[in-house]
XYZ file of C-alpha atoms in Angstrom:
640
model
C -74.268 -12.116 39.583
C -74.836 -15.746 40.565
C -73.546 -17.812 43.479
C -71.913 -20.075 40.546
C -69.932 -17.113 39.338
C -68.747 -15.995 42.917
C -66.815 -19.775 42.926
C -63.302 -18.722 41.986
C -63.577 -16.358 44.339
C -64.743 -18.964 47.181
C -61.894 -20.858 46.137
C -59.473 -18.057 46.829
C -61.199 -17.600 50.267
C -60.565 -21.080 50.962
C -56.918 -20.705 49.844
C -56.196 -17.938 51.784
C -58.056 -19.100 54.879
C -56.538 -22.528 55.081
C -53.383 -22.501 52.946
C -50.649 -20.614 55.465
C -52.204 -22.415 58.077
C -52.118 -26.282 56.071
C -48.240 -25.599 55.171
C -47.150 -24.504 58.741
C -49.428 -27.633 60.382
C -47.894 -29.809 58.544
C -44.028 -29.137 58.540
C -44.953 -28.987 62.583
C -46.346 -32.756 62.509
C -50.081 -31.752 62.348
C -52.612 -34.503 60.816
C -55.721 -35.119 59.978
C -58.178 -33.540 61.791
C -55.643 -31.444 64.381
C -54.296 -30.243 60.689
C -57.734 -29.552 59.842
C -59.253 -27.636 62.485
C -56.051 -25.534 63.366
C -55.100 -24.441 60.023
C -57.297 -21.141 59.890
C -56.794 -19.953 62.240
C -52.895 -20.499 61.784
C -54.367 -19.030 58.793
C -55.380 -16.083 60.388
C -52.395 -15.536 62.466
C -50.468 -15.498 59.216
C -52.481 -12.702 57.362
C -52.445 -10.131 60.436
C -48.646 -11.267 60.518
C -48.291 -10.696 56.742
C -50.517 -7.279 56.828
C -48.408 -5.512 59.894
C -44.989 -6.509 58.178
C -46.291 -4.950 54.471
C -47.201 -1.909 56.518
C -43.790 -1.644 58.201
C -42.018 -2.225 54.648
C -43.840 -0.038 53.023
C -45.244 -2.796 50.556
C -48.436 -2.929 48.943
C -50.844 -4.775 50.902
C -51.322 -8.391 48.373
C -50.772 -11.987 48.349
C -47.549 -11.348 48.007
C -47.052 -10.634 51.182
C -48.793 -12.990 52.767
C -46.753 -15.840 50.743
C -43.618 -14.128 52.007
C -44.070 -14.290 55.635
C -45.787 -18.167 55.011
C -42.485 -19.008 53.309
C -40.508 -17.405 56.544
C -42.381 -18.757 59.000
C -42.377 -21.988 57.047
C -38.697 -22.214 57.660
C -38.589 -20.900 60.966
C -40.907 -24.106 62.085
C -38.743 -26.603 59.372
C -35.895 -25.751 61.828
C -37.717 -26.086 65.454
C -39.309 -29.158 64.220
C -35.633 -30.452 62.732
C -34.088 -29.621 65.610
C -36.837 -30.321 68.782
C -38.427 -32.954 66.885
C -39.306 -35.485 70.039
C -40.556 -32.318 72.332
C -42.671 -31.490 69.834
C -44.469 -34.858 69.283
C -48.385 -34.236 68.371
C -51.634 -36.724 68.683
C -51.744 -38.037 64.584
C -55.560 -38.471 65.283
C -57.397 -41.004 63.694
C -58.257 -41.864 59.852
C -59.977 -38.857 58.103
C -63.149 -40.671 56.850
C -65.221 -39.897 59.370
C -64.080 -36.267 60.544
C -65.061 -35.310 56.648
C -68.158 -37.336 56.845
C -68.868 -35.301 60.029
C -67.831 -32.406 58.930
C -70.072 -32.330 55.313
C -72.903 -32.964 58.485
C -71.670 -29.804 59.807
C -71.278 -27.789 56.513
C -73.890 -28.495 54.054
C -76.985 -27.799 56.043
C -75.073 -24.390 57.545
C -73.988 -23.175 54.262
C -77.380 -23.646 52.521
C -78.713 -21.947 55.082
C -76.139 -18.786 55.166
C -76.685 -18.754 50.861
C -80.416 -18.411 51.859
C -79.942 -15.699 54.426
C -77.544 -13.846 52.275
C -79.945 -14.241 49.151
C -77.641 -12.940 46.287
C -74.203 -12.377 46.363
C -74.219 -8.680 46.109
C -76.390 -8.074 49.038
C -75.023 -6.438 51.741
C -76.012 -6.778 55.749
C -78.587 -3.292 56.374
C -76.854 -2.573 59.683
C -74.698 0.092 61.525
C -71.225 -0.921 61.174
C -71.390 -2.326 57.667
C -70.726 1.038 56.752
C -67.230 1.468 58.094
C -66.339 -2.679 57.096
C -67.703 -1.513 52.791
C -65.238 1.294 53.454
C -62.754 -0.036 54.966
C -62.822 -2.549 52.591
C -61.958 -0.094 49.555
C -59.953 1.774 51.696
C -57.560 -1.367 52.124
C -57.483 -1.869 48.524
C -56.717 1.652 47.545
C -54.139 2.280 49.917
C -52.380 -0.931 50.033
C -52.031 -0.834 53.695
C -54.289 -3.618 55.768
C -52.407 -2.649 59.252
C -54.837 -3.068 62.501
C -52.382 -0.539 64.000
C -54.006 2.105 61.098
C -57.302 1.436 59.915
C -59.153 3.184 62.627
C -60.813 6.469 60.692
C -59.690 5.347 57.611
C -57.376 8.101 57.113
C -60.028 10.854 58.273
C -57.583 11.836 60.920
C -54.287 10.367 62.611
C -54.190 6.865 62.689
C -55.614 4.549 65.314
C -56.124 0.561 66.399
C -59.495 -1.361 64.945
C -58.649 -5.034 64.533
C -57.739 -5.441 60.741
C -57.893 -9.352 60.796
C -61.248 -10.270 58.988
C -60.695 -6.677 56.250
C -57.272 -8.215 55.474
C -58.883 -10.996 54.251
C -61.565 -9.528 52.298
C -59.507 -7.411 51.168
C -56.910 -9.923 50.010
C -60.031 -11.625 48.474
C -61.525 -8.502 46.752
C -57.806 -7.917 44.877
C -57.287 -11.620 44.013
C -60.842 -12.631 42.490
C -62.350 -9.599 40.863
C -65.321 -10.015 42.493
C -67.105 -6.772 44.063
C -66.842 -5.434 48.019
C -70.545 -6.908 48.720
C -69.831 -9.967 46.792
C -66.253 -10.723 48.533
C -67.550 -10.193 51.931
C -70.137 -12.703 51.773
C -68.111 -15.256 49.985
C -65.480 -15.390 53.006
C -67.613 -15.001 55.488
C -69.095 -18.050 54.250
C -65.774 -19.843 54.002
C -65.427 -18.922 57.640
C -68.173 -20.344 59.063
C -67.320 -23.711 56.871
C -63.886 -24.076 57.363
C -63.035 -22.363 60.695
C -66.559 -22.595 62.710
C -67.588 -26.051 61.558
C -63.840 -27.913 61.705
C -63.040 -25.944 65.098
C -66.315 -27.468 66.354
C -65.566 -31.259 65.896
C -62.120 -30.531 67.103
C -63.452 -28.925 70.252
C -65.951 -32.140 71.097
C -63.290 -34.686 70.671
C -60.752 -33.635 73.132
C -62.868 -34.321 75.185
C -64.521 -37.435 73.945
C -62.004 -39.043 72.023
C -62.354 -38.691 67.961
C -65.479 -41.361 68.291
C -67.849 -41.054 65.230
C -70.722 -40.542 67.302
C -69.191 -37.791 69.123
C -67.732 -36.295 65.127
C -71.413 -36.763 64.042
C -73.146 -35.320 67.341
C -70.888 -32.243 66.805
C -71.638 -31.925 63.349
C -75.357 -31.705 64.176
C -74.879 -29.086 66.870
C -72.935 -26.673 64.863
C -75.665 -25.510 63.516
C -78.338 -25.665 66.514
C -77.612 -22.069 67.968
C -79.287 -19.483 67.039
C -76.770 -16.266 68.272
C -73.379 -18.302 66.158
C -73.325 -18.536 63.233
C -76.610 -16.967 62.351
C -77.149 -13.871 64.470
C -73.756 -12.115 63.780
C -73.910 -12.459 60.028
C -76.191 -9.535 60.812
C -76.001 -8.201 64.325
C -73.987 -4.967 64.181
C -72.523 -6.067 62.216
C -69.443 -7.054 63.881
C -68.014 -9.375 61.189
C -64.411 -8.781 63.067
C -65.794 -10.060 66.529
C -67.670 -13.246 64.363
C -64.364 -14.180 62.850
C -62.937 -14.205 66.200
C -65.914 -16.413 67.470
C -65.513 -18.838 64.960
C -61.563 -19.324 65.850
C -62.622 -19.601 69.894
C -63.545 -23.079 69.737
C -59.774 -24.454 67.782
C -58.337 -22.252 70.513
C -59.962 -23.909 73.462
C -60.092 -27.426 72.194
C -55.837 -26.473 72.206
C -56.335 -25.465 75.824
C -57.774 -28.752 76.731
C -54.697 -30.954 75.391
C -52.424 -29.083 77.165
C -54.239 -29.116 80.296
C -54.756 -32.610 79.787
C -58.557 -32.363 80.996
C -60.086 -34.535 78.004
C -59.030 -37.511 76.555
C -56.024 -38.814 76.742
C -53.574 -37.420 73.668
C -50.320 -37.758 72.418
C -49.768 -34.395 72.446
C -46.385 -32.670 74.305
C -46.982 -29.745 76.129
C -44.290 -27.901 74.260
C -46.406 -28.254 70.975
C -49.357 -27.311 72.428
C -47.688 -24.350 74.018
C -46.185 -23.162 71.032
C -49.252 -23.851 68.909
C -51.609 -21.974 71.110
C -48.947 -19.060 70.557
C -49.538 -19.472 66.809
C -53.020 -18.626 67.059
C -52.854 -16.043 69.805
C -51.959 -12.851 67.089
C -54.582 -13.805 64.779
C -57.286 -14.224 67.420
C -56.178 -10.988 69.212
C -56.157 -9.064 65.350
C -59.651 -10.667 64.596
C -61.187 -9.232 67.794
C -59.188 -8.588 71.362
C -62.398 -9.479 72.938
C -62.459 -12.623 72.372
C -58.937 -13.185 73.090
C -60.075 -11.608 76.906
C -62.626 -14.213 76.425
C -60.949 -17.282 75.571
C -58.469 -16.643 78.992
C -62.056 -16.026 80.875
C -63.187 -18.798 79.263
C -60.029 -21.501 80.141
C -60.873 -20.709 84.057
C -62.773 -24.287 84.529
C -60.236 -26.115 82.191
C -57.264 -24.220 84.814
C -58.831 -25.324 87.719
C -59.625 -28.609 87.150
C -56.411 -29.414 86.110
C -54.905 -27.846 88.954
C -57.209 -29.601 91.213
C -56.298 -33.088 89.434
C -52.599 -32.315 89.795
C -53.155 -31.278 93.774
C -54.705 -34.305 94.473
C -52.224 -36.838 92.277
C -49.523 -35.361 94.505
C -47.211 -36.279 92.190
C -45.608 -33.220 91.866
C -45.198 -30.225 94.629
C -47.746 -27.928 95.235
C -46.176 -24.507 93.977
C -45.405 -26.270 90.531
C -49.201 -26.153 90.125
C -50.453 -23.117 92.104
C -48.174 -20.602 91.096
C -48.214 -21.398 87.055
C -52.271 -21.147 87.929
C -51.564 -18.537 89.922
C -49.473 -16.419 87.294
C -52.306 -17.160 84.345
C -55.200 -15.703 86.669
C -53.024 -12.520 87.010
C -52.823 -12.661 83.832
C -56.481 -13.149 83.030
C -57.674 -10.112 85.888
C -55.066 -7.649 83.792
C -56.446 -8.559 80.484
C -60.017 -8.154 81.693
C -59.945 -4.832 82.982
C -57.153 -3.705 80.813
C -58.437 -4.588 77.088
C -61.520 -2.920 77.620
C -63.514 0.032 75.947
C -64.049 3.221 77.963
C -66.891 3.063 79.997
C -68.799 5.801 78.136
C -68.775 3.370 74.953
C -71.511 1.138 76.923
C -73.827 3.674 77.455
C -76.452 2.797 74.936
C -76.762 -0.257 76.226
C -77.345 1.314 80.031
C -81.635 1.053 79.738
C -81.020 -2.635 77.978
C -81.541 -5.697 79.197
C -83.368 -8.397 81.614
C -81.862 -10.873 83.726
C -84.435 -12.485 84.697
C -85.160 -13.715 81.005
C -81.544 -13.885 80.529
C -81.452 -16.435 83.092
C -84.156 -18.748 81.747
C -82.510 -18.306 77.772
C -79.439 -20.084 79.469
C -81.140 -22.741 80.507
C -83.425 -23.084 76.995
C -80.725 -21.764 74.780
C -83.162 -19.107 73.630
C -81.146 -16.053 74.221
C -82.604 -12.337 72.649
C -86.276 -13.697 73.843
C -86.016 -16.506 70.205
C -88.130 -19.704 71.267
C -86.128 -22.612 72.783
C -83.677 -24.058 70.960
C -85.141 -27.468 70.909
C -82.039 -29.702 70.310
C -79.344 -28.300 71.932
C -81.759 -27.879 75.239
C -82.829 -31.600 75.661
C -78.991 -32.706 74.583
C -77.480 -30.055 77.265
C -80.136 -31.520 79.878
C -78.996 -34.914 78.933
C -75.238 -34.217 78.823
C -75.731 -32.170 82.420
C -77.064 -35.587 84.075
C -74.237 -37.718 82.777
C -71.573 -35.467 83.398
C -73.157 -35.222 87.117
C -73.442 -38.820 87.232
C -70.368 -39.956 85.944
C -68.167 -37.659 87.519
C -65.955 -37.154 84.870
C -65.347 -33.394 82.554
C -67.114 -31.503 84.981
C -65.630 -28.396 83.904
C -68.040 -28.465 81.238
C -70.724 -27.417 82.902
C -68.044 -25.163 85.179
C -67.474 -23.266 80.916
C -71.158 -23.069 80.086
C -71.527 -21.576 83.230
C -69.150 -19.247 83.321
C -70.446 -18.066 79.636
C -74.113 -18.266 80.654
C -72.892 -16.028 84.042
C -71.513 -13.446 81.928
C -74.086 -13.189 79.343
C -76.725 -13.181 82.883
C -75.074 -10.517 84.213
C -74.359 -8.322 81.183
C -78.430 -8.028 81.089
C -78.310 -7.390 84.664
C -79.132 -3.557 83.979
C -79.670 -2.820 87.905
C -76.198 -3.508 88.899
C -74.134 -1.087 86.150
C -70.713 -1.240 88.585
C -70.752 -5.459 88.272
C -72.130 -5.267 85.037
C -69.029 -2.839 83.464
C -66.606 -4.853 85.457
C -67.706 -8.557 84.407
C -68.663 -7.269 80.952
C -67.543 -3.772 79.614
C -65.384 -6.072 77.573
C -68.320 -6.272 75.393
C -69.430 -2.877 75.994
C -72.082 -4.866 78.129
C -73.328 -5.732 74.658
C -75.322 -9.051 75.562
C -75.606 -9.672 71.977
C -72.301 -10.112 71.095
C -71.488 -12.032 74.548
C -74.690 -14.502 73.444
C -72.736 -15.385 70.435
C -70.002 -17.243 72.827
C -72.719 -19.312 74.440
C -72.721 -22.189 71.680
C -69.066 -22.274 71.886
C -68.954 -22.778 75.810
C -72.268 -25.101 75.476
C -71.357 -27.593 72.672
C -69.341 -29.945 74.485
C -71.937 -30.770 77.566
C -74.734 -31.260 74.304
C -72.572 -33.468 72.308
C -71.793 -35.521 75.600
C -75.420 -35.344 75.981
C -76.193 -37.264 72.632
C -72.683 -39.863 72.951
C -74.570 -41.060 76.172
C -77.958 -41.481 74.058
C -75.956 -42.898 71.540
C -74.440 -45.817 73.443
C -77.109 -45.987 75.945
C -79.679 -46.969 72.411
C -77.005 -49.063 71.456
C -76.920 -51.445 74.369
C -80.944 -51.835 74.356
C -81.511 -55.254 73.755
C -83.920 -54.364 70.877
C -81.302 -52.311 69.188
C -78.648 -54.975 69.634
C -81.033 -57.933 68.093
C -82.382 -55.203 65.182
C -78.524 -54.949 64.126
C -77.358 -58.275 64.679
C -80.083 -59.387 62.425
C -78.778 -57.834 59.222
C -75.064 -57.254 57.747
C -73.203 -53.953 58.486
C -75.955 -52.255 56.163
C -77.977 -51.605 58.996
C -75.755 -49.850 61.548
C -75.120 -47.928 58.579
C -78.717 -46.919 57.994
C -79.282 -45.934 61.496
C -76.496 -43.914 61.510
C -77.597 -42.109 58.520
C -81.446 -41.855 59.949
C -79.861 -40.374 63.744
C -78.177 -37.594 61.470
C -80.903 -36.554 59.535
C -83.217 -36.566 62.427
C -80.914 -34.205 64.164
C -79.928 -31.965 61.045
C -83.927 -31.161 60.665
C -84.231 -30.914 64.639
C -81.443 -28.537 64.827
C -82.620 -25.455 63.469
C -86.094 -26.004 64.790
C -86.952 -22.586 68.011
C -84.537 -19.896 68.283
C -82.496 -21.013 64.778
C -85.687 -20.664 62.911
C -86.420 -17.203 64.094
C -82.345 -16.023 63.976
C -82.331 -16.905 60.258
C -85.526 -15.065 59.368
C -84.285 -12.084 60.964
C -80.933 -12.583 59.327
C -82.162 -13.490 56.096
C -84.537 -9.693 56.528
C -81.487 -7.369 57.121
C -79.916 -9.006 53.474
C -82.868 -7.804 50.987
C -82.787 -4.942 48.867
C -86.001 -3.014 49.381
C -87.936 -0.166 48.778
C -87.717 0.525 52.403
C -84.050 -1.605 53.030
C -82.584 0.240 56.394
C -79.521 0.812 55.099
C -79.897 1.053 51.175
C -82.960 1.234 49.092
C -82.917 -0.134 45.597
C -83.545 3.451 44.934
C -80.429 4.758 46.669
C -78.143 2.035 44.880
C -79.351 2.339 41.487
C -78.191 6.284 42.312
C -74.930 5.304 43.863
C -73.800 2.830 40.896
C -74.718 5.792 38.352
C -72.240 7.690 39.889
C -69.053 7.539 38.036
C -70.905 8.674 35.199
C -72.014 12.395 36.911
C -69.417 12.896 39.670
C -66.079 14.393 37.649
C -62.777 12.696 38.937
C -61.265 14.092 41.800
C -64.487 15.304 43.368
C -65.425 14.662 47.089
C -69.019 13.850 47.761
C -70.896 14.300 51.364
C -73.217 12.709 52.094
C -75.226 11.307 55.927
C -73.575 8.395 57.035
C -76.293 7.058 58.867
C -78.538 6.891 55.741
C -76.531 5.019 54.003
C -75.187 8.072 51.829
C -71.509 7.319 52.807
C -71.464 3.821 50.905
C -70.750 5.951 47.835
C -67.045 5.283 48.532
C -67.309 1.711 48.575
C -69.418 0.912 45.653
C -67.191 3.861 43.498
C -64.607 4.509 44.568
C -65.198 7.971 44.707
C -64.195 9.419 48.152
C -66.683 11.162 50.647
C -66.443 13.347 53.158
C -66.880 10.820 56.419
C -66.920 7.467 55.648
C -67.783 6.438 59.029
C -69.484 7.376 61.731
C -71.466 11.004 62.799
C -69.162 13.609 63.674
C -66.504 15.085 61.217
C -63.137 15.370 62.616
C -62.140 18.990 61.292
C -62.842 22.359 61.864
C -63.941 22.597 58.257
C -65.859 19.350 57.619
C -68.122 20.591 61.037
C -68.388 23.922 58.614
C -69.568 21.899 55.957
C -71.839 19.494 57.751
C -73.304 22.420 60.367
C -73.706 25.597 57.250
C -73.648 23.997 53.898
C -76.997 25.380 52.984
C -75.752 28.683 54.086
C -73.225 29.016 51.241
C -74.789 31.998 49.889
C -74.635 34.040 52.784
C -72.038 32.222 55.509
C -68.649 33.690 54.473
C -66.767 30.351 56.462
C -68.734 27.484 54.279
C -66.982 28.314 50.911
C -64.006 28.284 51.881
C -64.386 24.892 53.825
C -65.974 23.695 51.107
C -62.743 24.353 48.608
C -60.328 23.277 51.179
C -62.120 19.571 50.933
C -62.805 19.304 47.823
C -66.582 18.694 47.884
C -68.463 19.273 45.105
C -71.355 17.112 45.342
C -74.261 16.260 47.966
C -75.662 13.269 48.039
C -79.143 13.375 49.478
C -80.745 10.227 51.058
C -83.199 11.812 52.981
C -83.429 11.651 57.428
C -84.388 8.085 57.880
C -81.875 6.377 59.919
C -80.068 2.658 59.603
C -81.883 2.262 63.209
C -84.812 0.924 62.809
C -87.683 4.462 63.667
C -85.011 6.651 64.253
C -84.121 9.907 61.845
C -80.849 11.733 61.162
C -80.821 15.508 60.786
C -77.906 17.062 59.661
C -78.550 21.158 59.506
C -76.442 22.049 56.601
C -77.805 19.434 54.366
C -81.778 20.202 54.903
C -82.129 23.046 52.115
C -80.555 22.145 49.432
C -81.968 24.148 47.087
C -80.919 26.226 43.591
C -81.479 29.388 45.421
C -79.098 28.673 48.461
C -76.582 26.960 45.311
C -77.403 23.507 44.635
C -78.148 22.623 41.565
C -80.066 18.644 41.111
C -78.210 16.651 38.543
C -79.490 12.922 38.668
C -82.483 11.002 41.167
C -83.729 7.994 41.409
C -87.254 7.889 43.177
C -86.749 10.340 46.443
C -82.792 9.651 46.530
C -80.815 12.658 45.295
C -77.696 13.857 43.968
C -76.874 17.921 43.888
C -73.774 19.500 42.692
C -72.656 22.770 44.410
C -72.966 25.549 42.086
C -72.962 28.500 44.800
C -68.981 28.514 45.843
């Protein structure tokens, strides 16, 4: 398969990530590049709207759908807008030109990179989790049912909450397009990054700055300058849930600022802002909960400034500010110790971690010990001074400080109790919390490069040099600052994130999570394995992805430990069907009549699996080998 034939299905991606989101934008009086940036994650909010209500209806999960509740909510906002239409008066923004001039800046260097790092379209991410998202994937589309209130286990045992958001839209991808589960996933992941993570970014920078071009450009650049977002969670994981809800963190924030009123000025009400913030709030919070704790952690310097601003004014009485402020950090302190893991969930990450280094990556943008991050360093130096200087947006620093304190201290593996309380939202996963950094940290950079901008253009030189010549020079500097920062940008930590991105994407003869070996077996399964028939298989060497490429169901499609007194049978004592009087009968209750042997070498990276009941599989104990490729294995039971 070629990228060229995975288009349709990019196109359906881009339908069903900006479409909803487009329609309701604009019957509420969104334009240009407000419209833009907030309709995917609008988007969003309408698929994990669309998915729960199919699930409570008892309808097949589909576009279908999806365009219902659009439609509804469609009408709903028709109405409010008819009726309210002067309290809900939004900022029209200025011309579009430049926003999509900025924003092919933004996307063509990012998406020719992701294309590289995902090298074909069928390859697949050789990490942990991607075995439950490949299953859940096909377990979506052969249920019908995309409901975050369900998916947990994937029907292994009684149903539980995993954030359904980013499957739902695979999913809705997969049954629209035709294309495969590898192929789909990597399509809209790349229409996330493009649409959600590059818009979100210039809409982010220019509340504050004012939709200048230099600031649209300067933005554009920087998208792509970080090394832990986009690039490290394509792979990390990998938690393509928690990297959709990344990518919608900076549309929601930029929202925060207007209604604070901490940027530049807008003519935005705070009604509309209030009820568009609560437009994105269920998609965000059905992409990843996380991140919804982290966008209130992360509006604490936007609160207090404007709370400040307001105290000092004294235009209005004192409790009308402190006890709204008040309220939302009673708020924040329930959300943050409330939508949380259980502490046990952390503890692989109790021996991991430096804080020291942690410290110094803050300050160099070179977090998971990747060299500095050349551009966004010397812009976040430069943006630090003039922000200092000027006196103006210090929050700012106050949100890349707050992100850089909690990525510090979830490295900080000497103080556990602080560490589980300031992150266990992130299972004190510093990875995942680094992947917030360039969202808190792209607004002090871009300021950083405005102030270059307009201090270069009121150097004497620089005024005579474009004086001298028509508008065709301005224009050619313009063009010459971009593509000096689009090849600065990935120059430190982005160089070494993409290599190790673009590593955990290959087929190999030694791939971590499937060899070419172990595929070539899996695809030739439909044509051995009868219909009906369960296969087990390890999870953890990859064994378990025989449900998503086929179709054809296995034992425990996640995880390590079955969930039944008979799968435990089968996975402790299958061996011992010859002479264990419990396995047979386990073995008929489930179904299984197939093993499928991948060997003990882990997805981890030196680490080995063992399962006892799958070690001798042998035609004495009553397997029987039907098909191999190279040392990958499939048996059929012949002793029960």
């Amino acid at each position: 398969m070629s990228w060229l034939s995975t288009l349709p299905g990019f196109l359906v991606a881009l339908a069903v990530l900006l479409g909803p989101g487009l329609l309701w934008g604009a019957i509420f009086g969104l334009r240009r590049l407000t419209l833009l940036a907030l309709a995917g994650p609008l988007s969003v909010t309408a698929v994990v709207l669309a998915a729960e209500s199919a699930s409570l209806a008892g309808v097949q999960w589909s576009l279908v759908p999806l365009l219902g509740v659009t439609a509804a909510v469609g009408l709903v906002l028709w109405l409010v807008r008819r009726r309210f239409d002067d309290a809900l008066a939004t900022d029209p923004g200025r011309p579009l030109r430049r926003t999509l001039t900025a924003l092919a800046v933004a996307a063509v260097p990012i998406g020719l990179i992701t294309l590289w790092i995902f090298g074909e379209p069928e390859n697949i991410a050789h990490s942990h989790d991607n075995i439950f998202h490949l299953n859940a994937i096909r377990y979506i589309a052969e249920t019908g049912n995309a409901s975050s209130a369900e998916l947990g286990y994937l029907g292994t045992r009684a149903p539980t909450f995993y954030p359904a958001g980013w499957h739902a839209l695979v999913s809705l991808v997969l049954l629209s397009s035709g294309l495969s589960i590898p192929a789909a996933i990597n399509v809209v992941n790349l229409a996330i990054i493009l649409t959600l993570w590059c818009v979100g970014c210039l809409f982010l920078v220019t509340r504050v700055t004012g939709e200048r071009r230099a600031a649209l450009l300067s933005a554009a650049v920087l998208s792509g300058a970080y090394s832990s977002f986009p690039y490290l969670l394509y792979e990390f994981g990998v938690v393509y849930p928690f990297m959709l809800s990344i990518a919608m963190l900076p549309a929601v924030l930029g929202l925060v600022i207007q209604l604070l009123r901490v940027g530049a000025p807008l003519r935005t009400t705070t009604a509309a802002n209030l009820l568009l913030l609560l437009g994105v709030v269920p998609g965000l919070a059905l992409a990843h909960p996380a991140s919804l704790v982290g966008a209130l952690g992360l509006s604490v310097p936007m609160v207090v400034a404007a709370a400040y601003a307001r105290l000092r004014r004294g235009s209005v009485p004192a409790w009308r500010t402190l006890v709204p402020a008040g309220v939302f950090l009673l708020v924040l302190a329930a959300a943050w110790m409330l939508l949380r893991p259980s502490r046990g969930s952390s503890d692989n990450w109790d021996e991991l971690g430096d804080a020291g280094w942690a410290l110094l990556a803050v300050v160099l943008h070179s977090p998971l010990f990747r060299p500095v991050a050349v551009l966004a360093a010397a812009l976040t130096l430069v943006g630090a001074v003039v922000v200092l200087r000027r006196r103006r947006h210090r929050w700012t620093l106050g949100l890349y400080g707050l992100a850089a304190m909690l990525f510090v201290v979830a490295n900080w593996k000497e103080a556990p109790d602080l560490r589980w309380v300031v992150a266990g939202v992130w299972y004190n996963d510093y990875f995942r919390i680094s992947a917030m950094l360039p969202v808190a940290g792209i607004i002090v950079a871009s300021l950083g490069a405005v102030a270059l901008v307009d201090a270069g253009a009121r150097h004497p030189a620089v005024l005579s040099f474009l004086r001298g010549g028509s508008g065709k020079r301005a224009g050619a500097a313009v063009v010459v600052l971009v593509l000096l920062g689009v090849a600065l940008a990935p120059l430190g930590a982005v160089q070494r994130g993409v290599a190790e991105a673009a590593a955990k994407y290959r087929f190999t003869e030694n791939s971590q999570l499937l060899t070419n070996d172990e595929l070539a077996l899996i695809q030739r399964l439909p044509e051995t394995v009868e219909e009906g028939a369960v296969v087990v298989g390890v999870p953890l060497t990859g064994a378990s992805l025989s449900y998503a490429y086929t179709g054809i169901p296995t034992l425990l499609p996640y995880g390590t430990v079955p969930p039944t007194v008979a799968g435990k049978t089968v996975y402790g004592s299958l061996d011992e069907l010859t002479t264990n009087p419990e396995v047979c009968p386990a073995v008929e209750k489930l179904g299984v009549r197939y093993v499928l042997d991948f060997g003990i070498s882990s997805v981890h990276p030196g680490e080995t699996e063992v399962v006892p009941g799958l070690q001798d599989l042998t035609r004495e104990n009553g397997f029987e080998r039907v098909d191999s490729e190279g040392t990958a294995a499939l048996y059929r039971i012949t002793g029960c």
